[in-house]
Coordinates of C-alpha atoms and ligand atoms in Angstrom, one line a residue:
M155 CA 150.8 225.2 120.7
K156 CA 153.3 226.0 123.4
W157 CA 154.6 223.0 125.4
W158 CA 153.1 224.2 128.6
Q159 CA 149.6 224.3 127.0
T160 CA 149.8 220.5 126.6
T161 CA 151.9 219.4 129.5
T162 CA 151.2 217.3 132.6
I163 CA 152.5 218.4 136.0
Y164 CA 153.6 216.3 139.0
Q165 CA 154.1 218.2 142.3
I166 CA 156.8 217.1 144.8
Y167 CA 156.9 218.2 148.4
P168 CA 160.6 217.8 148.8
R169 CA 160.6 217.1 152.6
S170 CA 158.5 214.0 152.0
F171 CA 159.7 212.4 148.7
L172 CA 162.9 210.5 149.5
D173 CA 165.5 210.8 152.2
T174 CA 169.0 209.8 151.0
N175 CA 171.0 211.0 154.0
D176 CA 169.1 209.4 156.9
D177 CA 168.0 212.6 158.6
G178 CA 164.3 211.8 158.2
I179 CA 163.8 214.6 155.7
G180 CA 163.6 214.2 151.9
D181 CA 166.3 215.9 149.8
L182 CA 167.3 216.8 146.3
P183 CA 169.4 213.7 145.6
G184 CA 166.3 211.8 146.6
I185 CA 164.3 213.5 143.9
I186 CA 167.0 212.9 141.4
A187 CA 167.0 209.2 142.4
K188 CA 163.3 209.0 141.6
L189 CA 163.2 210.9 138.3
D190 CA 162.9 207.7 136.3
Y191 CA 159.9 206.8 138.3
I192 CA 158.2 210.1 137.4
K193 CA 159.3 209.8 133.8
D194 CA 158.1 206.2 133.6
L195 CA 154.7 207.3 135.0
G196 CA 154.5 209.6 132.0
F197 CA 154.7 213.1 133.4
E198 CA 156.5 215.8 131.6
T199 CA 156.8 218.6 134.2
I200 CA 157.8 218.5 137.8
W201 CA 156.9 221.4 140.2
I202 CA 158.9 221.2 143.4
S203 CA 157.7 223.1 146.5
P204 CA 160.5 225.5 147.9
F205 CA 163.9 224.2 149.0
Y206 CA 165.7 227.5 149.3
K207 CA 167.5 228.4 152.5
S208 CA 164.9 229.0 155.2
P209 CA 164.4 228.7 159.0
G210 CA 161.7 226.3 157.9
K211 CA 159.0 227.6 160.2
D212 CA 156.5 227.3 157.4
F213 CA 158.5 224.5 155.8
H214 CA 160.4 226.7 153.4
Y215 CA 157.6 229.0 152.3
D216 CA 159.6 231.4 154.6
I217 CA 162.8 232.0 152.7
S218 CA 165.9 233.6 154.1
D219 CA 168.0 233.3 150.9
Y220 CA 166.5 232.7 147.5
T221 CA 169.7 231.8 145.8
Q222 CA 170.9 229.2 148.2
I223 CA 169.7 225.7 148.8
D224 CA 168.8 224.8 152.4
P225 CA 171.5 222.4 153.6
I226 CA 168.8 219.9 154.7
F227 CA 167.9 219.4 151.0
G228 CA 171.4 219.6 149.6
M229 CA 173.7 222.1 147.9
L230 CA 173.5 224.4 145.0
D231 CA 175.3 221.7 143.0
D232 CA 172.4 219.3 143.7
A233 CA 169.9 221.9 142.4
E234 CA 172.0 222.3 139.2
R235 CA 172.3 218.6 138.8
L236 CA 168.6 218.2 139.3
I237 CA 167.9 220.7 136.5
R238 CA 170.3 218.9 134.3
E239 CA 169.0 215.4 135.1
I240 CA 165.4 216.6 134.4
H241 CA 166.3 218.1 131.1
K242 CA 168.3 215.0 130.1
R243 CA 165.1 213.1 130.4
K244 CA 163.3 215.6 128.1
M245 CA 161.3 216.8 131.1
R246 CA 160.7 220.2 132.5
I247 CA 161.3 221.7 135.9
V248 CA 159.2 224.4 137.7
F249 CA 160.5 226.1 140.9
D250 CA 158.2 227.5 143.5
M251 CA 158.8 231.3 143.8
V252 CA 157.6 233.1 146.9
L253 CA 157.4 236.8 145.9
N254 CA 154.9 238.1 148.4
H255 CA 157.0 237.7 151.6
T256 CA 160.3 236.6 153.0
S257 CA 161.1 235.0 156.3
D258 CA 161.6 237.4 159.2
E259 CA 165.1 236.0 159.3
H260 CA 165.9 237.2 155.8
P261 CA 168.8 239.7 156.1
W262 CA 166.6 242.3 154.3
F263 CA 164.0 242.1 157.0
K264 CA 166.6 242.1 159.8
E265 CA 167.9 245.4 158.4
S266 CA 164.4 246.7 157.8
R267 CA 163.3 246.2 161.3
S268 CA 166.6 247.5 162.8
S269 CA 165.6 251.2 162.5
K270 CA 163.2 253.6 160.8
D271 CA 166.0 255.1 158.7
N272 CA 167.6 251.9 157.5
P273 CA 167.8 251.9 153.7
K274 CA 165.8 248.6 153.7
R275 CA 163.1 250.0 156.0
D276 CA 160.8 250.7 153.0
W277 CA 161.4 247.2 151.6
Y278 CA 158.6 245.9 153.8
I279 CA 155.2 247.4 154.7
W280 CA 155.6 249.4 157.9
R281 CA 152.9 251.7 159.4
K282 CA 152.4 253.6 162.6
G283 CA 149.5 252.5 164.7
K284 CA 146.3 254.7 164.7
S285 CA 147.1 255.4 168.4
K286 CA 149.1 253.6 171.0
D287 CA 148.1 249.9 170.9
A288 CA 145.8 250.5 167.9
L289 CA 146.5 248.8 164.6
P290 CA 147.1 250.9 161.5
N291 CA 143.9 249.7 159.9
N292 CA 141.4 246.8 159.9
W293 CA 143.3 244.5 157.5
I294 CA 143.2 240.8 158.4
S295 CA 145.5 238.3 156.8
M296 CA 144.6 235.5 154.3
I297 CA 144.4 233.2 157.3
N298 CA 142.0 235.5 159.0
R299 CA 144.1 236.9 161.8
P300 CA 145.1 240.5 162.3
G301 CA 147.6 241.1 159.5
W302 CA 149.6 243.8 161.4
N303 CA 152.4 242.8 163.8
Y304 CA 153.8 245.2 166.4
D305 CA 157.5 245.8 166.5
E306 CA 158.5 247.3 169.8
K307 CA 161.9 248.6 168.8
T308 CA 160.6 251.1 166.3
D309 CA 157.0 251.4 167.7
E310 CA 155.5 250.5 164.3
W311 CA 153.6 247.6 162.7
Y312 CA 154.6 245.4 159.8
F313 CA 152.0 243.7 157.6
A314 CA 152.1 239.9 156.9
N315 CA 149.3 238.5 154.8
F316 CA 150.1 234.9 155.9
L317 CA 151.9 234.0 159.1
D318 CA 153.5 236.7 161.3
F319 CA 157.0 235.4 160.6
Q320 CA 156.4 236.0 156.8
P321 CA 156.6 239.8 156.5
D322 CA 155.2 241.1 153.1
L323 CA 157.6 242.8 150.8
N324 CA 156.7 246.3 149.6
Y325 CA 156.5 246.1 145.8
R326 CA 155.8 249.8 145.6
N327 CA 159.5 250.3 146.2
P328 CA 161.2 249.7 142.8
E329 CA 164.3 248.3 144.5
V330 CA 162.2 245.4 145.8
K331 CA 160.8 244.5 142.4
E332 CA 164.3 244.7 140.9
A333 CA 165.8 242.4 143.6
M334 CA 163.1 239.8 143.2
F335 CA 163.3 240.0 139.4
A336 CA 167.0 239.4 139.7
I337 CA 166.3 236.3 141.7
M338 CA 164.0 234.9 139.1
R339 CA 166.6 235.6 136.4
Y340 CA 169.2 233.8 138.5
W341 CA 167.1 230.6 138.3
L342 CA 166.0 231.1 134.7
D343 CA 169.6 231.5 133.7
K344 CA 170.2 228.1 135.4
G345 CA 167.6 226.6 133.2
V346 CA 164.4 226.3 135.2
D347 CA 161.4 226.1 132.9
G348 CA 159.0 228.2 134.9
F349 CA 157.7 229.2 138.3
R350 CA 154.7 228.3 140.4
L351 CA 154.0 231.7 142.0
D352 CA 153.0 231.5 145.7
I353 CA 150.0 233.7 146.8
F354 CA 150.5 236.0 143.8
N355 CA 147.2 237.7 144.4
S356 CA 148.4 239.1 147.7
I357 CA 151.5 241.0 146.5
Y358 CA 150.0 244.6 146.1
K359 CA 147.9 246.2 148.8
D360 CA 146.1 249.5 148.7
A361 CA 148.6 252.3 148.5
E362 CA 146.5 254.5 150.8
F363 CA 146.0 251.8 153.4
R364 CA 142.2 252.2 153.4
D365 CA 140.2 249.8 155.6
N366 CA 138.7 246.8 153.9
P367 CA 134.9 247.2 153.7
F368 CA 132.5 245.2 155.9
S369 CA 131.0 241.9 154.5
L370 CA 128.3 239.7 155.9
R371 CA 130.3 236.7 155.1
F372 CA 132.1 234.9 157.9
I373 CA 133.2 231.6 156.4
P374 CA 135.2 232.0 153.1
T375 CA 133.8 230.2 150.0
P376 CA 135.7 227.1 149.2
D377 CA 137.6 228.4 146.1
S378 CA 138.2 232.0 147.2
Q379 CA 139.5 233.6 150.3
D380 CA 138.8 237.2 149.3
E381 CA 135.7 237.6 151.5
A382 CA 135.7 236.2 155.0
F383 CA 135.6 237.1 158.7
F384 CA 133.2 240.0 157.9
Q385 CA 135.7 241.6 155.5
K386 CA 135.8 242.1 151.8
K387 CA 139.5 242.0 151.3
I388 CA 139.6 244.3 148.3
H389 CA 142.5 246.2 149.6
T390 CA 144.7 243.2 150.4
L391 CA 143.9 240.6 147.8
N392 CA 143.6 240.8 144.0
H393 CA 144.6 244.5 143.9
P394 CA 144.6 245.7 140.2
D395 CA 148.4 246.3 140.5
C396 CA 148.8 242.5 140.9
F397 CA 147.3 242.0 137.4
E398 CA 149.9 244.5 136.0
L399 CA 152.7 242.7 137.9
A400 CA 151.6 239.4 136.1
K401 CA 152.4 241.2 132.8
E402 CA 155.7 242.4 134.0
V403 CA 156.8 238.9 135.1
H404 CA 155.5 237.5 131.8
S405 CA 157.8 240.1 129.9
L406 CA 160.7 239.0 132.1
L407 CA 160.2 235.4 130.9
D408 CA 160.0 236.6 127.3
E409 CA 163.6 237.8 127.6
Y410 CA 164.5 234.1 127.2
S411 CA 164.6 232.5 123.8
S412 CA 163.2 229.2 125.0
E413 CA 159.6 229.1 126.2
R414 CA 159.1 229.3 130.0
F415 CA 155.9 229.7 131.9
L416 CA 154.2 231.0 135.1
L417 CA 151.6 229.1 137.1
G418 CA 149.9 231.4 139.6
E419 CA 148.5 230.5 142.9
V420 CA 145.7 233.1 142.9
S421 CA 142.1 232.9 144.1
G422 CA 138.9 234.6 143.2
N423 CA 136.1 234.3 140.7
D424 CA 136.6 233.8 137.0
V425 CA 136.6 237.5 136.2
I426 CA 139.6 237.9 138.5
L427 CA 141.3 234.8 137.3
K428 CA 141.0 236.1 133.7
K429 CA 142.6 239.4 134.8
F430 CA 145.6 237.5 136.0
L431 CA 145.8 235.7 132.7
G432 CA 145.7 239.1 130.9
E433 CA 143.3 240.3 128.2
K434 CA 145.9 239.6 125.5
H435 CA 147.2 236.4 127.2
D436 CA 150.1 238.5 128.4
G437 CA 149.7 237.8 132.1
L438 CA 150.3 234.6 134.0
H439 CA 150.4 231.7 131.5
L440 CA 148.3 229.4 133.8
V441 CA 146.5 229.8 137.1
F442 CA 145.4 227.1 139.5
Q443 CA 141.6 226.6 139.3
F444 CA 140.8 225.3 142.7
E445 CA 137.2 224.2 142.1
L446 CA 138.2 220.6 141.8
I447 CA 139.6 220.6 145.3
H448 CA 136.0 221.0 146.5
F449 CA 134.5 218.6 144.0
Q450 CA 131.3 216.6 144.5
F451 CA 131.5 213.1 143.1
S452 CA 128.7 213.5 140.7
A453 CA 128.3 213.8 136.9
N454 CA 126.5 217.1 137.3
F455 CA 129.4 218.7 139.2
F456 CA 131.9 217.7 136.5
R457 CA 129.5 218.5 133.6
D458 CA 128.9 222.0 135.0
L459 CA 132.6 222.6 135.6
L460 CA 133.5 221.5 132.0
S461 CA 130.7 223.6 130.5
K462 CA 131.8 226.6 132.5
N463 CA 135.4 226.2 131.6
E464 CA 134.7 225.7 127.9
A465 CA 132.5 228.8 127.9
I466 CA 134.8 231.1 129.9
Y467 CA 138.3 229.7 129.0
P468 CA 138.1 228.7 125.3
Y469 CA 141.4 228.1 123.6
P470 CA 144.0 229.6 123.8
Y471 CA 143.0 229.8 127.5
T472 CA 144.1 226.5 129.1
P473 CA 142.2 225.3 132.2
T474 CA 144.0 223.5 135.0
Y475 CA 142.6 220.5 136.8
V476 CA 143.9 219.9 140.3
Y477 CA 142.5 217.7 143.1
G478 CA 145.0 218.5 145.8
N479 CA 148.3 220.0 147.0
H480 CA 150.4 220.4 150.1
D481 CA 147.6 222.6 151.7
Q482 CA 144.6 220.4 151.1
M483 CA 143.1 217.1 152.3
R484 CA 144.0 214.3 149.9
Y485 CA 141.2 213.8 147.4
I486 CA 140.8 210.1 148.1
D487 CA 139.6 210.9 151.5
K488 CA 136.6 212.7 149.9
I489 CA 135.5 209.6 148.0
D490 CA 135.4 207.0 150.8
R491 CA 139.0 206.1 150.0
D492 CA 137.7 204.1 147.1
P493 CA 140.3 203.5 144.4
N494 CA 137.6 202.7 141.8
K495 CA 136.2 206.2 142.3
A496 CA 139.7 207.6 142.2
K497 CA 140.3 206.0 138.9
L498 CA 137.3 207.9 137.5
L499 CA 138.6 211.1 138.8
A500 CA 141.9 210.4 137.1
L501 CA 140.2 209.5 133.9
F502 CA 138.5 212.9 134.0
Q503 CA 141.7 214.7 134.9
F504 CA 143.7 213.3 132.0
T505 CA 141.1 213.4 129.3
A506 CA 139.6 216.9 129.9
R507 CA 141.1 219.8 127.9
G508 CA 143.6 221.4 130.2
I509 CA 146.6 220.8 132.4
P510 CA 146.4 218.1 135.0
V511 CA 148.4 218.8 138.2
V512 CA 149.0 215.8 140.4
Y513 CA 150.3 215.9 143.9
Y514 CA 152.8 213.2 144.8
G515 CA 151.2 210.1 146.1
E516 CA 147.8 210.8 144.5
E517 CA 148.8 208.2 141.9
I518 CA 148.9 205.4 144.5
G519 CA 145.9 206.7 146.5
M520 CA 147.8 208.0 149.5
Q521 CA 145.4 209.0 152.2
D522 CA 145.4 211.8 154.8
S523 CA 146.8 210.9 158.2
D524 CA 144.9 211.9 161.3
I525 CA 147.5 213.8 163.3
P526 CA 145.6 216.1 165.7
N527 CA 146.3 219.9 165.6
W528 CA 148.0 219.9 168.9
Q529 CA 150.6 217.4 167.6
G530 CA 151.0 219.3 164.4
K531 CA 154.3 220.6 163.0
D532 CA 152.4 222.8 160.6
P533 CA 152.3 226.3 162.0
I534 CA 148.6 226.6 161.1
A535 CA 147.9 223.6 163.2
Q536 CA 149.9 224.9 166.0
Q537 CA 148.0 228.2 165.9
N538 CA 144.8 226.2 166.2
A539 CA 146.1 223.6 168.6
F540 CA 142.8 223.2 170.4
F541 CA 140.4 223.8 167.6
P542 CA 138.1 220.8 167.4
T543 CA 138.7 218.9 164.1
P544 CA 135.0 218.1 163.5
L545 CA 134.1 221.8 163.7
A546 CA 136.9 222.6 161.3
N547 CA 135.6 220.0 158.9
L548 CA 132.1 221.5 159.2
L549 CA 133.5 224.9 158.4
G550 CA 135.4 223.4 155.5
V551 CA 138.8 224.6 156.8
Y552 CA 141.8 222.4 156.7
M553 CA 144.0 223.1 159.7
N554 CA 146.7 220.5 160.0
R555 CA 148.5 220.3 156.7
D556 CA 150.9 217.7 158.1
N557 CA 148.2 215.2 157.3
C558 CA 148.6 215.6 153.5
R559 CA 152.4 215.9 153.7
T560 CA 153.3 212.5 155.1
P561 CA 156.3 210.6 153.4
M562 CA 155.9 209.0 150.0
Q563 CA 155.1 205.4 150.3
W564 CA 157.6 203.5 148.0
N565 CA 157.4 200.0 149.4
S566 CA 156.2 197.9 152.4
S567 CA 159.4 198.1 154.5
I568 CA 159.4 200.0 157.7
N569 CA 159.1 203.7 156.8
A570 CA 157.8 202.7 153.4
G571 CA 161.2 203.1 151.7
F572 CA 161.1 206.8 152.3
T573 CA 164.1 206.6 154.7
T574 CA 166.0 203.8 156.4
P575 CA 164.0 201.7 159.0
A576 CA 166.2 203.0 161.8
T577 CA 165.6 206.7 160.9
K578 CA 162.7 208.7 162.3
P579 CA 160.9 210.4 159.4
W580 CA 160.0 214.1 160.0
L581 CA 156.3 213.0 159.9
T582 CA 155.2 209.5 160.6
V583 CA 154.5 207.4 157.6
N584 CA 150.7 206.9 157.0
N585 CA 149.5 203.6 158.6
Y586 CA 148.3 202.2 155.3
Y587 CA 151.7 202.0 153.6
P588 CA 151.8 198.2 153.6
Q589 CA 148.9 198.1 151.1
I590 CA 149.3 201.5 149.5
N591 CA 152.8 201.8 148.1
V592 CA 154.5 202.0 144.7
E593 CA 156.2 198.7 144.7
Y594 CA 153.0 196.8 145.5
E595 CA 150.8 198.7 143.1
L596 CA 153.3 198.3 140.2
S597 CA 152.8 194.6 140.5
D598 CA 149.0 194.8 140.4
K599 CA 147.8 195.4 136.9
D600 CA 144.5 196.8 138.2
S601 CA 146.0 199.2 140.7
L602 CA 145.3 202.9 140.8
L603 CA 149.0 203.5 140.0
N604 CA 148.8 201.4 136.8
T605 CA 145.6 203.3 135.9
Y606 CA 147.4 206.6 136.2
K607 CA 150.2 205.2 134.0
A608 CA 147.8 203.9 131.4
L609 CA 146.0 207.2 131.3
L610 CA 149.2 209.2 130.9
K611 CA 150.4 206.9 128.2
F612 CA 147.1 207.3 126.4
R613 CA 147.2 211.1 126.7
N614 CA 150.8 211.3 125.7
G615 CA 150.2 209.2 122.6
N616 CA 147.0 211.0 121.5
S617 CA 147.4 214.6 120.4
T618 CA 143.6 215.0 120.4
F619 CA 143.7 214.8 124.2
Q620 CA 146.6 217.1 124.5
S621 CA 145.4 219.8 122.2
G622 CA 142.0 219.0 120.7
S623 CA 138.7 220.7 121.5
L624 CA 136.1 219.6 124.0
F625 CA 132.4 219.5 123.7
V626 CA 130.1 218.5 126.6
E627 CA 127.5 216.1 125.2
T628 CA 123.9 216.8 126.1
N629 CA 122.1 213.9 124.4
Y630 CA 122.6 211.5 127.3
K631 CA 120.3 213.6 129.6
D632 CA 118.3 210.5 130.7
Y633 CA 121.4 209.2 132.5
S634 CA 121.8 211.7 135.3
D635 CA 124.9 210.1 136.7
L636 CA 126.7 209.8 133.4
L637 CA 129.2 212.4 132.2
V638 CA 129.8 212.4 128.4
Y639 CA 132.1 214.7 126.5
R640 CA 133.7 214.7 123.1
R641 CA 137.4 215.4 122.4
Y642 CA 138.1 216.1 118.7
S643 CA 140.7 217.4 116.4
A644 CA 141.0 217.5 112.6
E645 CA 142.3 213.9 112.7
K646 CA 140.3 212.2 115.3
S647 CA 137.2 212.2 117.5
F648 CA 136.5 210.5 120.8
L649 CA 133.7 210.2 123.3
V650 CA 134.5 209.9 127.0
F651 CA 131.9 208.2 129.2
I652 CA 132.2 208.3 133.0
N653 CA 129.6 206.5 135.1
F654 CA 129.6 208.2 138.5
S655 CA 126.8 206.0 139.9
D656 CA 126.9 202.8 141.9
K657 CA 124.6 201.2 139.2
D658 CA 125.3 199.6 135.9
L659 CA 124.2 201.5 132.9
D660 CA 123.2 200.4 129.4
I661 CA 123.7 203.1 126.8
K662 CA 123.1 203.3 123.1
V663 CA 126.1 204.5 121.1
N664 CA 126.5 205.0 117.4
H665 CA 129.4 205.2 114.9
V666 CA 132.0 203.6 117.1
K667 CA 135.3 202.9 115.4
Q668 CA 137.0 201.3 118.4
I669 CA 137.5 201.2 122.1
A670 CA 140.4 203.5 122.9
L671 CA 140.6 203.1 126.7
T672 CA 138.6 201.5 129.6
V673 CA 138.6 202.1 133.3
G674 CA 136.7 199.5 135.3
E675 CA 134.3 197.0 133.8
T676 CA 132.8 198.0 130.5
K677 CA 131.4 196.1 127.5
L678 CA 130.6 197.3 124.0
N679 CA 128.1 194.9 122.3
A680 CA 127.8 194.3 118.6
N681 CA 124.4 196.0 118.5
S682 CA 126.0 199.3 119.7
S683 CA 124.9 199.0 123.2
L684 CA 127.5 200.0 125.8
E685 CA 127.4 198.4 129.2
L686 CA 129.1 200.5 131.9
A687 CA 129.4 198.9 135.3
A688 CA 129.1 201.0 138.5
Y689 CA 132.1 203.5 138.7
S690 CA 133.5 202.7 135.3
G691 CA 134.5 204.7 132.3
I692 CA 135.4 204.3 128.6
V693 CA 136.9 206.3 125.8
L694 CA 135.5 205.4 122.4
E695 CA 136.9 206.5 119.1
I696 CA 134.1 207.6 116.8
Ligands
NOJ448 C1 150.6 229.2 150.0 C2 151.4 227.9 150.1 O1 150.8 226.9 149.3 C3 151.4 227.5 151.5 O2 151.8 226.2 151.8 C4 152.2 228.5 152.3 O3 152.1 228.2 153.7 C5 151.6 229.9 152.1 N1 151.4 230.2 150.7 C6 152.6 230.9 152.5 O4 153.7 231.0 151.7

């Protein structure tokens, strides 16, 4: 097996991890200072959201120089040191690569918009309007606004599938592809182990600029944005040429003798996700599967998800299990902020077959803040400044991403140890930091943090959980709130029991060799009866 098929991933949002120069913004030296914390937790791979040079209007997902580090985060030297320090600890580093668009302040775009005959004009997607004041076609962006933006100087429109200051590059121009591939090589040469690819499914659009067809759907489904606002976005998302690009980038990584990998941010149904992975496993190595972001806290939900993933993504496919990221409400807010329920979700994440991706702070149960849109720094919140939050919640859209990006809570001092007490952090620290912080939870053996540590240690020490098979058990049907699955390899076999109910359960189990791990209150009696208290779980070796 390749290392990335068994790894565990920790995501850092660099602005919010640790500030070492008292400007209220996290930085690369801050990440370096906390590498031992992540290593000690037990993670192998760190994915860091972008820290390249950027005007920062979308907090560095709008890049103006892909080979320089933004001075607020440090210098190129710091990035190189970060790579070295991570490797020194036998860990891996994944950079975030935004191929779809640049910032409108990138020198390429400045040139491109300067005149119609500039050599870089065709590096972006420019079109004439259908008539004066009429857009070139009906394409709306991923955030469901008109995707075309008018440029007065040349009387043409440029397309942006995200925010208007993030113009989409034109990959139908071979020079663009070459330039972006050179950037990836630049970082691969410096030793990065892989890329998380931002909105990879948006890169190619219809070459003929045909209108997207009408759809009856207004609100997008939770795990896919490709149909919304009365539009089937077939010409702007998941274009077949994106699947081919996945293969090309895969080949680029194959130029390197050590194994690197790609983790794609794409969305769509499983047929589409599999196309990104490639029929011969020659596309993206992994894709995010976002179903867990919209989980229901029930055994049925998790059983169905596992059964589906085992049926559709058998080995060598490797599912990914992710509860949150820098664009989503923190998962603990979806389970009444109950750490006992969170422990069960972690138990699932680290014992299922696949790659767990954990967003910083999930391990301590960091909660969403409640910063209203009108106070948001997030450009999405600013665009929706007066949109009522209850309505947004009802529609299932998350509008102020500041709320899941608040500073990491390291201890109970003012500003939670993220920055000095006298410094104003870029986002206010969440109110609950005196109780929810690393220092406090390390000292409490039953804390969520120590559960994450125990689970990681267990997984890291048990190859069956890293690379073994999974079978969803069906002979516990009488217990509707109980999830049971088997993990097995040639050497060992385990049963994982997770009690999603608020009631104690008494279950008959056979052939138990030993208790391998427990979460919450459990008891295995001599007569093979297993008592599981409400919201508890156990792993038995059989
Ligand atoms: C997806 C990223 O996760 C999000 O944070 C960003 O704003 C957009 N892509 C645009 O790059």
